[in-house]
């Protein structure tokens, strides 16, 4: 689903540079010029993949019990994933796939680009948990300021996102 944005409070800051999404430790020394140098074109099929499949897919049993009690039961789909071996817990995850009406879990290792300062480039940032913390009277940016401009240098605005809000980079 996403590679950053679930944890609250968070020790991460998201940088969006030329359409590329970067997750950086909050205490990292971050050079926007360095991120821009490594930022690929946004939303392009020519970008390298960010996952390497490991092993075979595992069939999953799905039920409406065991998760998401806040969601109406007719929309709830719960499945238990096997735990990866201890040595792989920080590097291996699962993706969920649906084929022919059957759900499967596929183990994968991330191949995200990671810079020396700990910043890593990813594909998707979801603000669901972080935006609940924002006080738009004191933190935040007018959404129109994040709209693409018409001149090539300003075509994609650069900004940061943290649990404190959104800030344009100048």
XYZ file of N, CA, C and O in Angstrom, residues 45-136:
368
model
N 6.392 4.282 -16.346
C 6.598 2.837 -16.439
C 8.065 2.495 -16.663
O 8.469 1.352 -16.461
N 8.873 3.473 -17.048
C 10.291 3.199 -17.283
C 11.121 3.219 -16.002
O 12.302 2.896 -16.026
N 10.519 3.610 -14.874
C 11.248 3.601 -13.606
C 11.552 2.162 -13.198
O 10.778 1.249 -13.493
N 12.676 1.938 -12.517
C 12.982 0.575 -12.077
C 11.985 0.099 -11.027
O 11.396 0.905 -10.304
N 11.784 -1.219 -10.956
C 10.885 -1.790 -9.951
C 11.415 -1.561 -8.547
O 12.608 -1.305 -8.354
N 10.544 -1.645 -7.552
C 10.951 -1.419 -6.166
C 10.817 -2.680 -5.327
O 11.012 -2.638 -4.118
N 10.479 -3.807 -5.967
C 10.342 -5.068 -5.241
C 10.932 -6.207 -6.064
O 10.805 -6.227 -7.287
N 11.546 -7.139 -5.346
C 12.048 -8.367 -5.956
C 11.300 -9.521 -5.295
O 11.380 -9.697 -4.079
N 10.545 -10.289 -6.085
C 9.774 -11.413 -5.542
C 10.719 -12.493 -5.018
O 11.771 -12.752 -5.600
N 10.333 -13.102 -3.895
C 11.118 -14.177 -3.281
C 10.236 -15.406 -3.104
O 9.158 -15.319 -2.521
N 10.664 -16.536 -3.585
C 9.928 -17.779 -3.372
C 8.619 -17.832 -4.125
O 8.382 -17.077 -5.065
N 7.771 -18.750 -3.692
C 6.484 -18.953 -4.349
C 5.375 -18.222 -3.606
O 5.504 -17.921 -2.415
N 4.278 -17.963 -4.316
C 3.127 -17.324 -3.687
C 2.449 -18.308 -2.747
O 2.367 -19.503 -3.022
N 1.940 -17.771 -1.631
C 1.250 -18.590 -0.636
C -0.241 -18.285 -0.686
O -0.642 -17.125 -0.577
N -1.113 -19.309 -0.844
C -2.552 -19.041 -0.841
C -2.999 -18.569 0.549
O -2.488 -19.043 1.568
N -3.931 -17.612 0.575
C -4.437 -17.077 1.843
C -5.900 -17.443 2.020
O -6.674 -17.445 1.067
N -6.276 -17.698 3.276
C -7.677 -17.874 3.627
C -8.173 -16.526 4.128
O -7.602 -15.937 5.037
N -9.235 -16.028 3.538
C -9.774 -14.707 3.867
C -11.112 -14.888 4.579
O -11.932 -15.715 4.188
N -11.304 -14.107 5.669
C -12.578 -14.127 6.388
C -12.910 -12.704 6.832
O -12.125 -11.782 6.631
N -14.041 -12.534 7.478
C -14.427 -11.205 7.972
C -14.076 -11.025 9.445
O -14.398 -9.994 10.029
N -13.388 -11.984 10.037
C -13.027 -11.917 11.459
C -11.526 -11.719 11.644
O -10.730 -12.246 10.884
N -11.173 -10.930 12.672
C -9.772 -10.789 13.043
C -9.139 -9.460 12.705
O -7.966 -9.252 12.988
N -9.885 -8.536 12.109
C -9.305 -7.228 11.787
C -10.414 -6.209 11.560
O -11.581 -6.578 11.425
N -10.043 -4.946 11.494
C -10.899 -3.865 11.045
C -12.313 -3.822 11.574
O -13.248 -3.632 10.801
N -12.490 -3.963 12.890
C -13.845 -3.967 13.466
C -14.608 -2.675 13.180
O -15.817 -2.637 13.264
N -13.904 -1.609 12.834
C -14.557 -0.336 12.522
C -15.277 -0.396 11.177
O -16.128 0.422 10.880
N -14.924 -1.364 10.336
C -15.481 -1.472 8.993
C -16.683 -2.413 9.001
O -16.650 -3.445 9.670
N -17.758 -2.090 8.259
C -18.901 -3.006 8.192
C -18.447 -4.396 7.733
O -17.608 -4.530 6.848
N -19.014 -5.438 8.340
C -18.574 -6.808 8.113
C -18.670 -7.209 6.634
O -17.840 -7.978 6.144
N -19.629 -6.663 5.907
C -19.772 -7.051 4.500
C -18.624 -6.552 3.619
O -18.435 -7.012 2.501
N -17.817 -5.588 4.120
C -16.679 -5.072 3.369
C -15.339 -5.523 3.949
O -14.296 -5.213 3.399
N -15.359 -6.215 5.048
C -14.135 -6.573 5.779
C -13.514 -7.838 5.194
O -14.186 -8.831 4.982
N -12.206 -7.798 4.934
C -11.467 -8.961 4.439
C -10.191 -9.090 5.264
O -9.310 -8.246 5.184
N -10.100 -10.140 6.054
C -8.971 -10.348 6.941
C -8.218 -11.617 6.537
O -8.835 -12.607 6.160
N -6.900 -11.573 6.646
C -6.075 -12.752 6.354
C -4.845 -12.696 7.247
O -4.320 -11.616 7.525
N -4.394 -13.832 7.705
C -3.180 -13.907 8.520
C -1.998 -14.240 7.634
O -2.052 -15.176 6.836
N -0.947 -13.441 7.771
C 0.277 -13.691 7.018
C 1.276 -14.436 7.889
O 1.383 -14.153 9.081
N 2.035 -15.341 7.302
C 3.086 -15.999 8.080
C 4.193 -14.999 8.406
O 4.432 -14.060 7.650
N 4.835 -15.172 9.547
C 5.950 -14.303 9.931
C 7.197 -14.690 9.146
O 7.510 -15.872 9.027
N 7.933 -13.697 8.600
C 9.197 -14.048 7.950
C 10.221 -14.473 9.001
O 10.081 -14.128 10.182
N 11.244 -15.214 8.595
C 12.288 -15.591 9.548
C 12.896 -14.349 10.214
O 12.943 -13.279 9.606
N 13.348 -14.479 11.445
C 13.912 -13.365 12.227
C 14.955 -12.583 11.426
O 14.957 -11.359 11.429
N 15.842 -13.278 10.740
C 16.930 -12.610 10.016
C 16.422 -11.743 8.851
O 17.146 -10.917 8.334
N 15.161 -11.955 8.441
C 14.611 -11.223 7.305
C 13.560 -10.190 7.695
O 13.032 -9.503 6.830
N 13.259 -10.026 8.975
C 12.128 -9.168 9.382
C 12.266 -7.720 8.956
O 11.269 -7.048 8.729
N 13.487 -7.203 8.847
C 13.664 -5.808 8.456
C 13.798 -5.629 6.950
O 13.779 -4.506 6.459
N 13.954 -6.723 6.214
C 14.221 -6.592 4.784
C 13.190 -7.276 3.893
O 13.176 -7.038 2.702
N 12.345 -8.135 4.457
C 11.380 -8.890 3.657
C 9.969 -8.550 4.102
O 9.684 -8.461 5.284
N 9.086 -8.353 3.138
C 7.673 -8.069 3.413
C 6.817 -8.946 2.505
O 7.335 -9.765 1.755
N 5.514 -8.739 2.569
C 4.581 -9.471 1.734
C 3.749 -8.492 0.921
O 3.366 -7.432 1.409
N 3.445 -8.858 -0.307
C 2.418 -8.158 -1.073
C 1.252 -9.131 -1.208
O 1.433 -10.340 -1.157
N 0.070 -8.593 -1.356
C -1.133 -9.420 -1.486
C -1.622 -9.299 -2.924
O -1.731 -8.192 -3.463
N -1.919 -10.441 -3.531
C -2.368 -10.477 -4.918
C -3.674 -11.260 -5.003
O -3.907 -12.166 -4.211
N -4.508 -10.904 -5.951
C -5.762 -11.604 -6.205
C -5.724 -12.136 -7.632
O -5.492 -11.383 -8.577
N -5.933 -13.440 -7.762
C -5.954 -14.054 -9.087
C -7.004 -15.149 -9.106
O -6.994 -16.041 -8.253
N -7.928 -15.054 -10.053
C -8.960 -16.072 -10.185
C -9.802 -16.260 -8.937
O -10.210 -17.378 -8.621
N -10.062 -15.178 -8.197
C -10.874 -15.257 -6.987
C -10.130 -15.739 -5.755
O -10.701 -15.809 -4.672
N -8.837 -16.057 -5.871
C -8.021 -16.535 -4.743
C -6.986 -15.467 -4.376
O -6.333 -14.906 -5.248
N -6.847 -15.178 -3.064
C -5.816 -14.267 -2.587
C -4.537 -15.037 -2.319
O -4.567 -16.174 -1.829
N -3.409 -14.386 -2.616
C -2.090 -14.963 -2.387
C -1.197 -13.934 -1.696
O -1.356 -12.729 -1.901
N -0.262 -14.419 -0.910
C 0.784 -13.579 -0.331
C 2.083 -13.891 -1.064
O 2.426 -15.061 -1.261
N 2.780 -12.858 -1.498
C 4.062 -13.022 -2.180
C 5.140 -12.332 -1.354
O 5.055 -11.138 -1.099
N 6.112 -13.102 -0.888
C 7.233 -12.494 -0.167
C 8.044 -11.665 -1.152
O 8.188 -12.015 -2.314
N 8.558 -10.529 -0.678
C 9.420 -9.714 -1.524
C 10.448 -8.982 -0.684
O 10.294 -8.792 0.515
N 11.512 -8.591 -1.354
C 12.554 -7.757 -0.758
C 12.493 -6.422 -1.490
O 12.337 -6.371 -2.704
N 12.596 -5.343 -0.744
C 12.550 -4.020 -1.354
C 13.847 -3.741 -2.104
O 14.920 -4.166 -1.690
N 13.721 -3.049 -3.215
C 14.892 -2.620 -3.974
C 14.898 -1.096 -4.098
O 15.433 -0.544 -5.046
N 14.258 -0.422 -3.119
C 14.219 1.037 -3.131
C 15.626 1.616 -3.090
O 16.509 1.100 -2.393
N 15.806 2.708 -3.803
C 17.083 3.418 -3.769
C 17.255 4.050 -2.381
O 16.349 4.723 -1.883
N 18.403 3.809 -1.733
C 18.688 4.384 -0.418
C 19.987 5.177 -0.508
O 21.008 4.659 -0.963
N 19.947 6.440 -0.077
C 21.142 7.286 -0.070
C 21.915 7.098 1.232
O 21.395 6.531 2.197
N 23.129 7.597 1.277
C 23.982 7.436 2.461
C 23.374 8.035 3.727
O 23.646 7.565 4.825
N 22.530 9.074 3.589
C 21.936 9.714 4.770
C 20.666 8.997 5.243
O 20.004 9.437 6.159
N 20.324 7.877 4.601
C 19.148 7.110 5.007
C 17.885 7.452 4.241
O 16.853 6.810 4.428
N 17.928 8.458 3.368
C 16.765 8.794 2.551
C 16.554 7.692 1.517
O 17.506 7.218 0.910
N 15.283 7.307 1.338
C 14.987 6.296 0.325
C 13.829 6.753 -0.529
O 12.885 7.368 -0.042
N 13.957 6.466 -1.823
C 12.941 6.879 -2.772
C 11.881 5.798 -2.882
O 12.191 4.610 -2.920
N 10.639 6.206 -2.904
C 9.537 5.264 -3.021
C 8.506 5.762 -3.999
O 8.680 6.799 -4.637
N 7.422 5.023 -4.075
C 6.437 5.320 -5.102
C 5.173 5.978 -4.581
O 4.492 6.648 -5.323
N 4.849 5.814 -3.307
C 3.514 6.206 -2.879
C 3.547 6.636 -1.427
O 4.069 5.934 -0.578
N 2.987 7.806 -1.161
C 2.858 8.297 0.210
C 1.388 8.557 0.484
O 0.733 9.274 -0.257
N 0.879 7.975 1.540
C -0.527 8.125 1.914
C -0.580 8.872 3.233
O 0.002 8.437 4.208
N -1.287 9.987 3.286
C -1.277 10.863 4.451
C -2.348 10.543 5.481
O -2.580 11.338 6.373
N -3.008 9.421 5.387
C -4.173 9.122 6.210
C -3.949 9.407 7.695
O -4.752 10.067 8.324
N -2.876 8.889 8.263
C -2.651 9.075 9.700
C -2.061 10.444 10.013
O -2.421 11.067 10.997
N -1.156 10.930 9.187
C -0.493 12.197 9.473
C -1.453 13.375 9.378
O -1.397 14.295 10.184
N -2.348 13.368 8.385
C -3.216 14.542 8.189
C -4.153 14.760 9.361
O -4.632 15.862 9.568
N -4.409 13.728 10.157
C -5.264 13.880 11.337
C -4.625 14.798 12.375
O -5.313 15.351 13.227
N -3.304 14.964 12.312
C -2.580 15.776 13.284
C -2.475 17.242 12.872
O -2.107 18.072 13.676
N -2.737 17.533 11.611
C -2.475 18.867 11.102
C -3.519 19.872 11.552
O -4.708 19.631 11.487
N -3.050 21.033 11.973
C -3.893 22.176 12.301
C -3.707 23.165 11.160
O -2.701 23.859 11.093
N -4.649 23.175 10.232
C -4.460 23.957 9.028
C -4.482 25.464 9.260
O -4.144 26.217 8.376
